[in-house]
mmCIF file with all atom_site columns, C-alpha atoms in Angstrom:
data_model
loop_
_atom_site.group_PDB
_atom_site.id
_atom_site.type_symbol
_atom_site.label_atom_id
_atom_site.label_alt_id
_atom_site.label_comp_id
_atom_site.label_asym_id
_atom_site.label_entity_id
_atom_site.label_seq_id
_atom_site.pdbx_PDB_ins_code
_atom_site.Cartn_x
_atom_site.Cartn_y
_atom_site.Cartn_z
_atom_site.occupancy
_atom_site.B_iso_or_equiv
_atom_site.pdbx_formal_charge
_atom_site.auth_seq_id
_atom_site.auth_comp_id
_atom_site.auth_asym_id
_atom_site.auth_atom_id
_atom_site.pdbx_PDB_model_num
ATOM 1   C CA . MET A 1 1   ? 104.024 -192.955 103.357 1.00 0.00 ? 26  MET A CA 1
ATOM 2   C CA . PRO A 1 2   ? 101.945 -194.909 106.130 1.00 0.00 ? 27  PRO A CA 1
ATOM 3   C CA . ARG A 1 3   ? 102.890 -198.496 106.588 1.00 0.00 ? 28  ARG A CA 1
ATOM 4   C CA . PRO A 1 4   ? 100.521 -200.130 104.219 1.00 0.00 ? 29  PRO A CA 1
ATOM 5   C CA . ARG A 1 5   ? 98.058  -202.084 105.690 1.00 0.00 ? 30  ARG A CA 1
ATOM 6   C CA . ASN A 1 6   ? 96.444  -203.627 102.168 1.00 0.00 ? 31  ASN A CA 1
ATOM 7   C CA . LYS A 1 7   ? 97.576  -205.359 98.666  1.00 0.00 ? 32  LYS A CA 1
ATOM 8   C CA . GLU A 1 8   ? 97.370  -202.406 96.718  1.00 0.00 ? 33  GLU A CA 1
ATOM 9   C CA . ASP A 1 9   ? 99.202  -200.356 99.854  1.00 0.00 ? 34  ASP A CA 1
ATOM 10  C CA . LEU A 1 10  ? 101.934 -202.712 99.847  1.00 0.00 ? 35  LEU A CA 1
ATOM 11  C CA . LEU A 1 11  ? 102.366 -203.687 96.269  1.00 0.00 ? 36  LEU A CA 1
ATOM 12  C CA . THR A 1 12  ? 102.737 -199.327 95.304  1.00 0.00 ? 37  THR A CA 1
ATOM 13  C CA . ALA A 1 13  ? 104.774 -198.721 98.805  1.00 0.00 ? 38  ALA A CA 1
ATOM 14  C CA . ALA A 1 14  ? 107.288 -201.648 97.884  1.00 0.00 ? 39  ALA A CA 1
ATOM 15  C CA . LYS A 1 15  ? 107.880 -200.365 93.897  1.00 0.00 ? 40  LYS A CA 1
ATOM 16  C CA . GLU A 1 16  ? 107.848 -196.844 94.899  1.00 0.00 ? 41  GLU A CA 1
ATOM 17  C CA . ASN A 1 17  ? 110.445 -197.208 97.897  1.00 0.00 ? 42  ASN A CA 1
ATOM 18  C CA . TYR A 1 18  ? 112.971 -199.711 95.594  1.00 0.00 ? 43  TYR A CA 1
ATOM 19  C CA . SER A 1 19  ? 112.341 -197.087 92.927  1.00 0.00 ? 44  SER A CA 1
ATOM 20  C CA . LYS A 1 20  ? 113.484 -194.695 95.090  1.00 0.00 ? 45  LYS A CA 1
ATOM 21  C CA . LEU A 1 21  ? 116.579 -196.223 96.423  1.00 0.00 ? 46  LEU A CA 1
ATOM 22  C CA . MET A 1 22  ? 117.485 -197.212 93.130  1.00 0.00 ? 47  MET A CA 1
ATOM 23  C CA . ASP A 1 23  ? 117.320 -193.828 91.879  1.00 0.00 ? 48  ASP A CA 1
ATOM 24  C CA . PHE A 1 24  ? 119.303 -192.570 94.759  1.00 0.00 ? 49  PHE A CA 1
ATOM 25  C CA . ILE A 1 25  ? 122.048 -194.976 94.366  1.00 0.00 ? 50  ILE A CA 1
ATOM 26  C CA . ALA A 1 26  ? 122.091 -194.005 90.759  1.00 0.00 ? 51  ALA A CA 1
ATOM 27  C CA . SER A 1 27  ? 122.669 -190.469 91.486  1.00 0.00 ? 52  SER A CA 1
ATOM 28  C CA . MET A 1 28  ? 125.481 -191.156 94.294  1.00 0.00 ? 53  MET A CA 1
ATOM 29  C CA . SER A 1 29  ? 128.759 -189.514 93.080  1.00 0.00 ? 54  SER A CA 1
ATOM 30  C CA . GLU A 1 30  ? 132.059 -192.028 92.693  1.00 0.00 ? 55  GLU A CA 1
ATOM 31  C CA . GLY A 1 31  ? 133.238 -189.970 95.435  1.00 0.00 ? 56  GLY A CA 1
ATOM 32  C CA . GLU A 1 32  ? 129.798 -191.208 97.799  1.00 0.00 ? 57  GLU A CA 1
ATOM 33  C CA . MET A 1 33  ? 130.384 -194.857 96.003  1.00 0.00 ? 58  MET A CA 1
ATOM 34  C CA . THR A 1 34  ? 133.856 -195.757 96.802  1.00 0.00 ? 59  THR A CA 1
ATOM 35  C CA . THR A 1 35  ? 134.048 -193.888 100.027 1.00 0.00 ? 60  THR A CA 1
ATOM 36  C CA . PRO A 1 36  ? 133.975 -195.817 102.942 1.00 0.00 ? 61  PRO A CA 1
ATOM 37  C CA . PHE A 1 37  ? 130.835 -195.273 105.755 1.00 0.00 ? 62  PHE A CA 1
ATOM 38  C CA . ASP A 1 38  ? 131.951 -193.655 108.654 1.00 0.00 ? 63  ASP A CA 1
ATOM 39  C CA . PHE A 1 39  ? 129.170 -192.705 110.994 1.00 0.00 ? 64  PHE A CA 1
ATOM 40  C CA . SER A 1 40  ? 131.329 -192.622 114.434 1.00 0.00 ? 65  SER A CA 1
ATOM 41  C CA . ALA A 1 41  ? 130.834 -188.827 114.655 1.00 0.00 ? 66  ALA A CA 1
ATOM 42  C CA . ASP A 1 42  ? 127.149 -189.527 115.345 1.00 0.00 ? 67  ASP A CA 1
ATOM 43  C CA . ALA A 1 43  ? 126.167 -190.337 118.673 1.00 0.00 ? 68  ALA A CA 1
ATOM 44  C CA . SER A 1 44  ? 122.499 -190.610 117.656 1.00 0.00 ? 69  SER A CA 1
ATOM 45  C CA . LYS A 1 45  ? 123.742 -193.665 115.214 1.00 0.00 ? 70  LYS A CA 1
ATOM 46  C CA . LYS A 1 46  ? 124.291 -196.415 117.743 1.00 0.00 ? 71  LYS A CA 1
ATOM 47  C CA . GLU A 1 47  ? 122.480 -199.210 116.129 1.00 0.00 ? 72  GLU A CA 1
ATOM 48  C CA . ALA A 1 48  ? 124.719 -201.993 115.247 1.00 0.00 ? 73  ALA A CA 1
ATOM 49  C CA . HIS A 1 49  ? 124.227 -201.490 111.708 1.00 0.00 ? 74  HIS A CA 1
ATOM 50  C CA . TRP A 1 50  ? 125.202 -197.920 111.615 1.00 0.00 ? 75  TRP A CA 1
ATOM 51  C CA . SER A 1 51  ? 128.976 -199.827 111.876 1.00 0.00 ? 76  SER A CA 1
ATOM 52  C CA . ARG A 1 52  ? 128.593 -202.896 109.906 1.00 0.00 ? 77  ARG A CA 1
ATOM 53  C CA . ASP A 1 53  ? 128.071 -201.601 106.657 1.00 0.00 ? 78  ASP A CA 1
ATOM 54  C CA . LYS A 1 54  ? 130.970 -200.018 104.855 1.00 0.00 ? 79  LYS A CA 1
ATOM 55  C CA . ASN A 1 55  ? 129.334 -199.268 101.811 1.00 0.00 ? 80  ASN A CA 1
ATOM 56  C CA . VAL A 1 56  ? 126.778 -199.255 99.250  1.00 0.00 ? 81  VAL A CA 1
ATOM 57  C CA . ARG A 1 57  ? 127.132 -203.166 98.747  1.00 0.00 ? 82  ARG A CA 1
ATOM 58  C CA . ASP A 1 58  ? 126.654 -204.205 102.113 1.00 0.00 ? 83  ASP A CA 1
ATOM 59  C CA . VAL A 1 59  ? 123.202 -201.940 102.613 1.00 0.00 ? 84  VAL A CA 1
ATOM 60  C CA . LEU A 1 60  ? 122.267 -204.020 99.133  1.00 0.00 ? 85  LEU A CA 1
ATOM 61  C CA . ILE A 1 61  ? 123.273 -207.251 100.507 1.00 0.00 ? 86  ILE A CA 1
ATOM 62  C CA . HIS A 1 62  ? 121.209 -206.867 103.595 1.00 0.00 ? 87  HIS A CA 1
ATOM 63  C CA . LEU A 1 63  ? 118.438 -206.496 102.163 1.00 0.00 ? 88  LEU A CA 1
ATOM 64  C CA . TYR A 1 64  ? 118.796 -209.478 99.859  1.00 0.00 ? 89  TYR A CA 1
ATOM 65  C CA . GLU A 1 65  ? 119.314 -211.557 102.246 1.00 0.00 ? 90  GLU A CA 1
ATOM 66  C CA . TRP A 1 66  ? 116.802 -210.789 104.553 1.00 0.00 ? 91  TRP A CA 1
ATOM 67  C CA . GLN A 1 67  ? 114.042 -211.371 101.302 1.00 0.00 ? 92  GLN A CA 1
ATOM 68  C CA . LYS A 1 68  ? 115.762 -214.428 100.830 1.00 0.00 ? 93  LYS A CA 1
ATOM 69  C CA . LEU A 1 69  ? 114.792 -215.491 104.020 1.00 0.00 ? 94  LEU A CA 1
ATOM 70  C CA . LEU A 1 70  ? 111.305 -214.382 103.577 1.00 0.00 ? 95  LEU A CA 1
ATOM 71  C CA . LEU A 1 71  ? 110.997 -216.411 100.567 1.00 0.00 ? 96  LEU A CA 1
ATOM 72  C CA . LYS A 1 72  ? 112.188 -219.545 101.717 1.00 0.00 ? 97  LYS A CA 1
ATOM 73  C CA . PHE A 1 73  ? 109.825 -218.860 105.117 1.00 0.00 ? 98  PHE A CA 1
ATOM 74  C CA . VAL A 1 74  ? 106.887 -219.079 102.635 1.00 0.00 ? 99  VAL A CA 1
ATOM 75  C CA . GLU A 1 75  ? 108.265 -221.751 100.030 1.00 0.00 ? 100 GLU A CA 1
ATOM 76  C CA . ASN A 1 76  ? 109.038 -224.079 103.601 1.00 0.00 ? 101 ASN A CA 1
ATOM 77  C CA . ASN A 1 77  ? 105.303 -223.096 104.869 1.00 0.00 ? 102 ASN A CA 1
ATOM 78  C CA . ALA A 1 78  ? 102.439 -222.450 102.769 1.00 0.00 ? 103 ALA A CA 1
ATOM 79  C CA . ASP A 1 79  ? 101.383 -225.910 102.442 1.00 0.00 ? 104 ASP A CA 1
ATOM 80  C CA . LYS A 1 80  ? 101.465 -226.102 106.785 1.00 0.00 ? 105 LYS A CA 1
ATOM 81  C CA . THR A 1 81  ? 98.200  -225.826 108.292 1.00 0.00 ? 106 THR A CA 1
ATOM 82  C CA . ASP A 1 82  ? 99.724  -226.374 111.361 1.00 0.00 ? 107 ASP A CA 1
ATOM 83  C CA . ALA A 1 83  ? 101.683 -223.892 113.173 1.00 0.00 ? 108 ALA A CA 1
ATOM 84  C CA . LYS A 1 84  ? 103.517 -226.983 115.369 1.00 0.00 ? 109 LYS A CA 1
ATOM 85  C CA . THR A 1 85  ? 105.273 -228.276 111.872 1.00 0.00 ? 110 THR A CA 1
ATOM 86  C CA . ALA A 1 86  ? 106.016 -225.181 110.641 1.00 0.00 ? 111 ALA A CA 1
ATOM 87  C CA . ILE A 1 87  ? 109.674 -223.702 109.842 1.00 0.00 ? 112 ILE A CA 1
ATOM 88  C CA . ALA A 1 88  ? 110.758 -220.471 111.513 1.00 0.00 ? 113 ALA A CA 1
ATOM 89  C CA . PHE A 1 89  ? 111.370 -217.288 109.596 1.00 0.00 ? 114 PHE A CA 1
ATOM 90  C CA . LEU A 1 90  ? 115.138 -217.175 111.242 1.00 0.00 ? 115 LEU A CA 1
ATOM 91  C CA . PRO A 1 91  ? 117.472 -220.057 110.193 1.00 0.00 ? 116 PRO A CA 1
ATOM 92  C CA . SER A 1 92  ? 117.330 -222.497 113.281 1.00 0.00 ? 117 SER A CA 1
ATOM 93  C CA . GLU A 1 93  ? 120.487 -221.165 114.719 1.00 0.00 ? 118 GLU A CA 1
ATOM 94  C CA . TYR A 1 94  ? 119.340 -217.743 115.139 1.00 0.00 ? 119 TYR A CA 1
ATOM 95  C CA . SER A 1 95  ? 116.436 -216.104 117.263 1.00 0.00 ? 120 SER A CA 1
ATOM 96  C CA . TRP A 1 96  ? 114.829 -213.081 117.618 1.00 0.00 ? 121 TRP A CA 1
ATOM 97  C CA . LYS A 1 97  ? 117.320 -211.730 120.262 1.00 0.00 ? 122 LYS A CA 1
ATOM 98  C CA . THR A 1 98  ? 120.794 -212.739 118.326 1.00 0.00 ? 123 THR A CA 1
ATOM 99  C CA . TYR A 1 99  ? 119.624 -211.577 114.147 1.00 0.00 ? 124 TYR A CA 1
ATOM 100 C CA . GLY A 1 100 ? 122.411 -209.317 114.966 1.00 0.00 ? 125 GLY A CA 1
ATOM 101 C CA . ALA A 1 101 ? 124.657 -212.209 114.391 1.00 0.00 ? 126 ALA A CA 1
ATOM 102 C CA . MET A 1 102 ? 123.233 -213.322 111.993 1.00 0.00 ? 127 MET A CA 1
ATOM 103 C CA . ASN A 1 103 ? 123.344 -209.949 110.394 1.00 0.00 ? 128 ASN A CA 1
ATOM 104 C CA . VAL A 1 104 ? 127.059 -209.805 110.543 1.00 0.00 ? 129 VAL A CA 1
ATOM 105 C CA . MET A 1 105 ? 126.964 -213.307 109.180 1.00 0.00 ? 130 MET A CA 1
ATOM 106 C CA . PHE A 1 106 ? 125.415 -212.343 106.660 1.00 0.00 ? 131 PHE A CA 1
ATOM 107 C CA . TRP A 1 107 ? 127.838 -209.367 105.992 1.00 0.00 ? 132 TRP A CA 1
ATOM 108 C CA . ASN A 1 108 ? 131.006 -211.531 106.447 1.00 0.00 ? 133 ASN A CA 1
ATOM 109 C CA . ARG A 1 109 ? 128.994 -214.214 103.684 1.00 0.00 ? 134 ARG A CA 1
ATOM 110 C CA . ASN A 1 110 ? 129.580 -211.139 100.666 1.00 0.00 ? 135 ASN A CA 1
ATOM 111 C CA . GLN A 1 111 ? 132.541 -209.091 101.402 1.00 0.00 ? 136 GLN A CA 1
ATOM 112 C CA . THR A 1 112 ? 133.781 -210.716 97.919  1.00 0.00 ? 137 THR A CA 1
ATOM 113 C CA . THR A 1 113 ? 130.380 -210.482 96.267  1.00 0.00 ? 138 THR A CA 1
ATOM 114 C CA . PRO A 1 114 ? 130.544 -207.437 93.670  1.00 0.00 ? 139 PRO A CA 1
ATOM 115 C CA . LEU A 1 115 ? 128.187 -204.454 93.842  1.00 0.00 ? 140 LEU A CA 1
ATOM 116 C CA . GLU A 1 116 ? 127.242 -205.061 90.202  1.00 0.00 ? 141 GLU A CA 1
ATOM 117 C CA . ASP A 1 117 ? 126.048 -208.786 91.623  1.00 0.00 ? 142 ASP A CA 1
ATOM 118 C CA . ALA A 1 118 ? 124.669 -207.267 94.930  1.00 0.00 ? 143 ALA A CA 1
ATOM 119 C CA . LYS A 1 119 ? 122.040 -204.746 93.223  1.00 0.00 ? 144 LYS A CA 1
ATOM 120 C CA . LYS A 1 120 ? 121.561 -207.615 90.538  1.00 0.00 ? 145 LYS A CA 1
ATOM 121 C CA . ASN A 1 121 ? 120.607 -210.076 93.050  1.00 0.00 ? 146 ASN A CA 1
ATOM 122 C CA . LEU A 1 122 ? 118.661 -207.381 95.011  1.00 0.00 ? 147 LEU A CA 1
ATOM 123 C CA . GLU A 1 123 ? 116.295 -207.332 91.661  1.00 0.00 ? 148 GLU A CA 1
ATOM 124 C CA . LYS A 1 124 ? 115.830 -210.288 91.581  1.00 0.00 ? 149 LYS A CA 1
ATOM 125 C CA . THR A 1 125 ? 114.652 -211.176 94.903  1.00 0.00 ? 150 THR A CA 1
ATOM 126 C CA . HIS A 1 126 ? 112.185 -207.610 94.678  1.00 0.00 ? 151 HIS A CA 1
ATOM 127 C CA . ALA A 1 127 ? 111.149 -208.967 91.735  1.00 0.00 ? 152 ALA A CA 1
ATOM 128 C CA . GLU A 1 128 ? 110.384 -212.854 92.924  1.00 0.00 ? 153 GLU A CA 1
ATOM 129 C CA . LEU A 1 129 ? 108.658 -210.784 96.110  1.00 0.00 ? 154 LEU A CA 1
ATOM 130 C CA . LEU A 1 130 ? 106.135 -208.736 94.100  1.00 0.00 ? 155 LEU A CA 1
ATOM 131 C CA . ALA A 1 131 ? 104.942 -212.005 92.446  1.00 0.00 ? 156 ALA A CA 1
ATOM 132 C CA . LEU A 1 132 ? 104.804 -213.622 95.823  1.00 0.00 ? 157 LEU A CA 1
ATOM 133 C CA . ILE A 1 133 ? 102.738 -210.735 96.921  1.00 0.00 ? 158 ILE A CA 1
ATOM 134 C CA . GLU A 1 134 ? 100.434 -211.020 93.799  1.00 0.00 ? 159 GLU A CA 1
ATOM 135 C CA . LYS A 1 135 ? 99.400  -214.846 94.501  1.00 0.00 ? 160 LYS A CA 1
ATOM 136 C CA . TYR A 1 136 ? 97.847  -213.863 98.108  1.00 0.00 ? 161 TYR A CA 1
ATOM 137 C CA . SER A 1 137 ? 94.698  -212.143 98.771  1.00 0.00 ? 162 SER A CA 1
ATOM 138 C CA . ASN A 1 138 ? 94.733  -208.880 100.786 1.00 0.00 ? 163 ASN A CA 1
ATOM 139 C CA . GLU A 1 139 ? 92.038  -210.971 103.805 1.00 0.00 ? 164 GLU A CA 1
ATOM 140 C CA . GLU A 1 140 ? 95.718  -213.555 103.330 1.00 0.00 ? 165 GLU A CA 1
ATOM 141 C CA . LEU A 1 141 ? 98.236  -210.774 103.426 1.00 0.00 ? 166 LEU A CA 1
ATOM 142 C CA . PHE A 1 142 ? 96.776  -208.446 106.474 1.00 0.00 ? 167 PHE A CA 1
ATOM 143 C CA . THR A 1 143 ? 94.742  -211.091 108.719 1.00 0.00 ? 168 THR A CA 1
ATOM 144 C CA . LYS A 1 144 ? 96.199  -211.634 111.610 1.00 0.00 ? 169 LYS A CA 1
ATOM 145 C CA . LYS A 1 145 ? 96.570  -215.599 112.031 1.00 0.00 ? 170 LYS A CA 1
ATOM 146 C CA . HIS A 1 146 ? 94.999  -216.019 109.369 1.00 0.00 ? 171 HIS A CA 1
ATOM 147 C CA . PHE A 1 147 ? 98.092  -218.631 108.810 1.00 0.00 ? 172 PHE A CA 1
ATOM 148 C CA . ALA A 1 148 ? 99.171  -220.454 111.306 1.00 0.00 ? 173 ALA A CA 1
ATOM 149 C CA . TRP A 1 149 ? 102.739 -220.521 110.516 1.00 0.00 ? 174 TRP A CA 1
ATOM 150 C CA . THR A 1 150 ? 102.977 -216.953 110.714 1.00 0.00 ? 175 THR A CA 1
ATOM 151 C CA . GLY A 1 151 ? 102.151 -217.143 114.450 1.00 0.00 ? 176 GLY A CA 1
ATOM 152 C CA . GLY A 1 152 ? 100.567 -213.994 115.432 1.00 0.00 ? 177 GLY A CA 1
ATOM 153 C CA . THR A 1 153 ? 101.867 -211.729 112.501 1.00 0.00 ? 178 THR A CA 1
ATOM 154 C CA . GLU A 1 154 ? 100.216 -210.852 109.159 1.00 0.00 ? 179 GLU A CA 1
ATOM 155 C CA . LEU A 1 155 ? 102.282 -212.571 106.611 1.00 0.00 ? 180 LEU A CA 1
ATOM 156 C CA . GLY A 1 156 ? 101.620 -208.813 104.754 1.00 0.00 ? 181 GLY A CA 1
ATOM 157 C CA . SER A 1 157 ? 103.628 -207.836 107.751 1.00 0.00 ? 182 SER A CA 1
ATOM 158 C CA . TYR A 1 158 ? 106.638 -209.656 106.844 1.00 0.00 ? 183 TYR A CA 1
ATOM 159 C CA . PHE A 1 159 ? 106.232 -208.491 103.250 1.00 0.00 ? 184 PHE A CA 1
ATOM 160 C CA . VAL A 1 160 ? 106.372 -205.123 104.506 1.00 0.00 ? 185 VAL A CA 1
ATOM 161 C CA . SER A 1 161 ? 109.536 -204.968 106.820 1.00 0.00 ? 186 SER A CA 1
ATOM 162 C CA . THR A 1 162 ? 111.551 -206.958 103.493 1.00 0.00 ? 187 THR A CA 1
ATOM 163 C CA . THR A 1 163 ? 110.595 -204.461 100.966 1.00 0.00 ? 188 THR A CA 1
ATOM 164 C CA . SER A 1 164 ? 109.058 -200.934 101.616 1.00 0.00 ? 189 SER A CA 1
ATOM 165 C CA . SER A 1 165 ? 110.455 -200.932 105.401 1.00 0.00 ? 190 SER A CA 1
ATOM 166 C CA . HIS A 1 166 ? 113.161 -201.913 104.183 1.00 0.00 ? 191 HIS A CA 1
ATOM 167 C CA . TYR A 1 167 ? 114.155 -199.934 101.191 1.00 0.00 ? 192 TYR A CA 1
ATOM 168 C CA . ASP A 1 168 ? 113.356 -197.041 103.224 1.00 0.00 ? 193 ASP A CA 1
ATOM 169 C CA . TRP A 1 169 ? 115.833 -197.966 106.116 1.00 0.00 ? 194 TRP A CA 1
ATOM 170 C CA . ALA A 1 170 ? 118.720 -198.411 103.252 1.00 0.00 ? 195 ALA A CA 1
ATOM 171 C CA . LEU A 1 171 ? 117.181 -195.096 101.468 1.00 0.00 ? 196 LEU A CA 1
ATOM 172 C CA . LYS A 1 172 ? 118.038 -193.089 105.015 1.00 0.00 ? 197 LYS A CA 1
ATOM 173 C CA . LYS A 1 173 ? 121.532 -194.563 105.285 1.00 0.00 ? 198 LYS A CA 1
ATOM 174 C CA . LEU A 1 174 ? 122.111 -193.676 102.125 1.00 0.00 ? 199 LEU A CA 1
ATOM 175 C CA . LYS A 1 175 ? 121.091 -190.129 102.719 1.00 0.00 ? 200 LYS A CA 1
ATOM 176 C CA . ALA A 1 176 ? 123.548 -189.738 105.890 1.00 0.00 ? 201 ALA A CA 1
ATOM 177 C CA . HIS A 1 177 ? 126.568 -190.993 103.925 1.00 0.00 ? 202 HIS A CA 1
ATOM 178 C CA . ARG A 1 178 ? 126.548 -188.542 101.585 1.00 0.00 ? 203 ARG A CA 1
ATOM 179 C CA . LYS A 1 179 ? 125.930 -186.125 104.459 1.00 0.00 ? 204 LYS A CA 1
ATOM 180 C CA . ASN A 1 180 ? 128.882 -187.068 105.855 1.00 0.00 ? 205 ASN A CA 1
ATOM 181 C CA . CYS A 1 181 ? 130.802 -186.915 102.313 1.00 0.00 ? 206 CYS A CA 1
ATOM 182 C CA . ALA A 1 182 ? 129.415 -183.630 101.854 1.00 0.00 ? 207 ALA A CA 1
ATOM 183 C CA . LYS A 1 183 ? 131.575 -182.580 105.062 1.00 0.00 ? 208 LYS A CA 1
#
């Protein structure tokens, strides 16, 4: 599915990719669920997340934490009309150059979170994001610079990145894990 460029496609992609992800998790065997992730034998998997996440819970927590960032970003800025007073998407101690460290912080912070709680947390933020998307018009979501606080990025792009695209990323990772388990 191409990257959503309007509200209808955004909602459809978010719902469909979430369902695909949750259906895939439901289809995982006990062995796939309990075997720690290990992508070290695949030289093409160089990005930090391939070694960071060790299980399904870690992947779900990653999605949940990024969705919380977006929910807070919109909450903090929805009434702002001036970019100078906007509160950044990332916490102040991180930047787009250091967000990898933020992902590790999320990982560390959630190591005692049970898998079932991770699923419930993600289900909650997913529903909150869908409801939030519904509040905005297509123009508000997909017009560059419509909101001063989104900078040059469309608000819809934030939603795409934290829902459908992120769900797709997670599904690819879980499929790669299944493939490793089958070896």
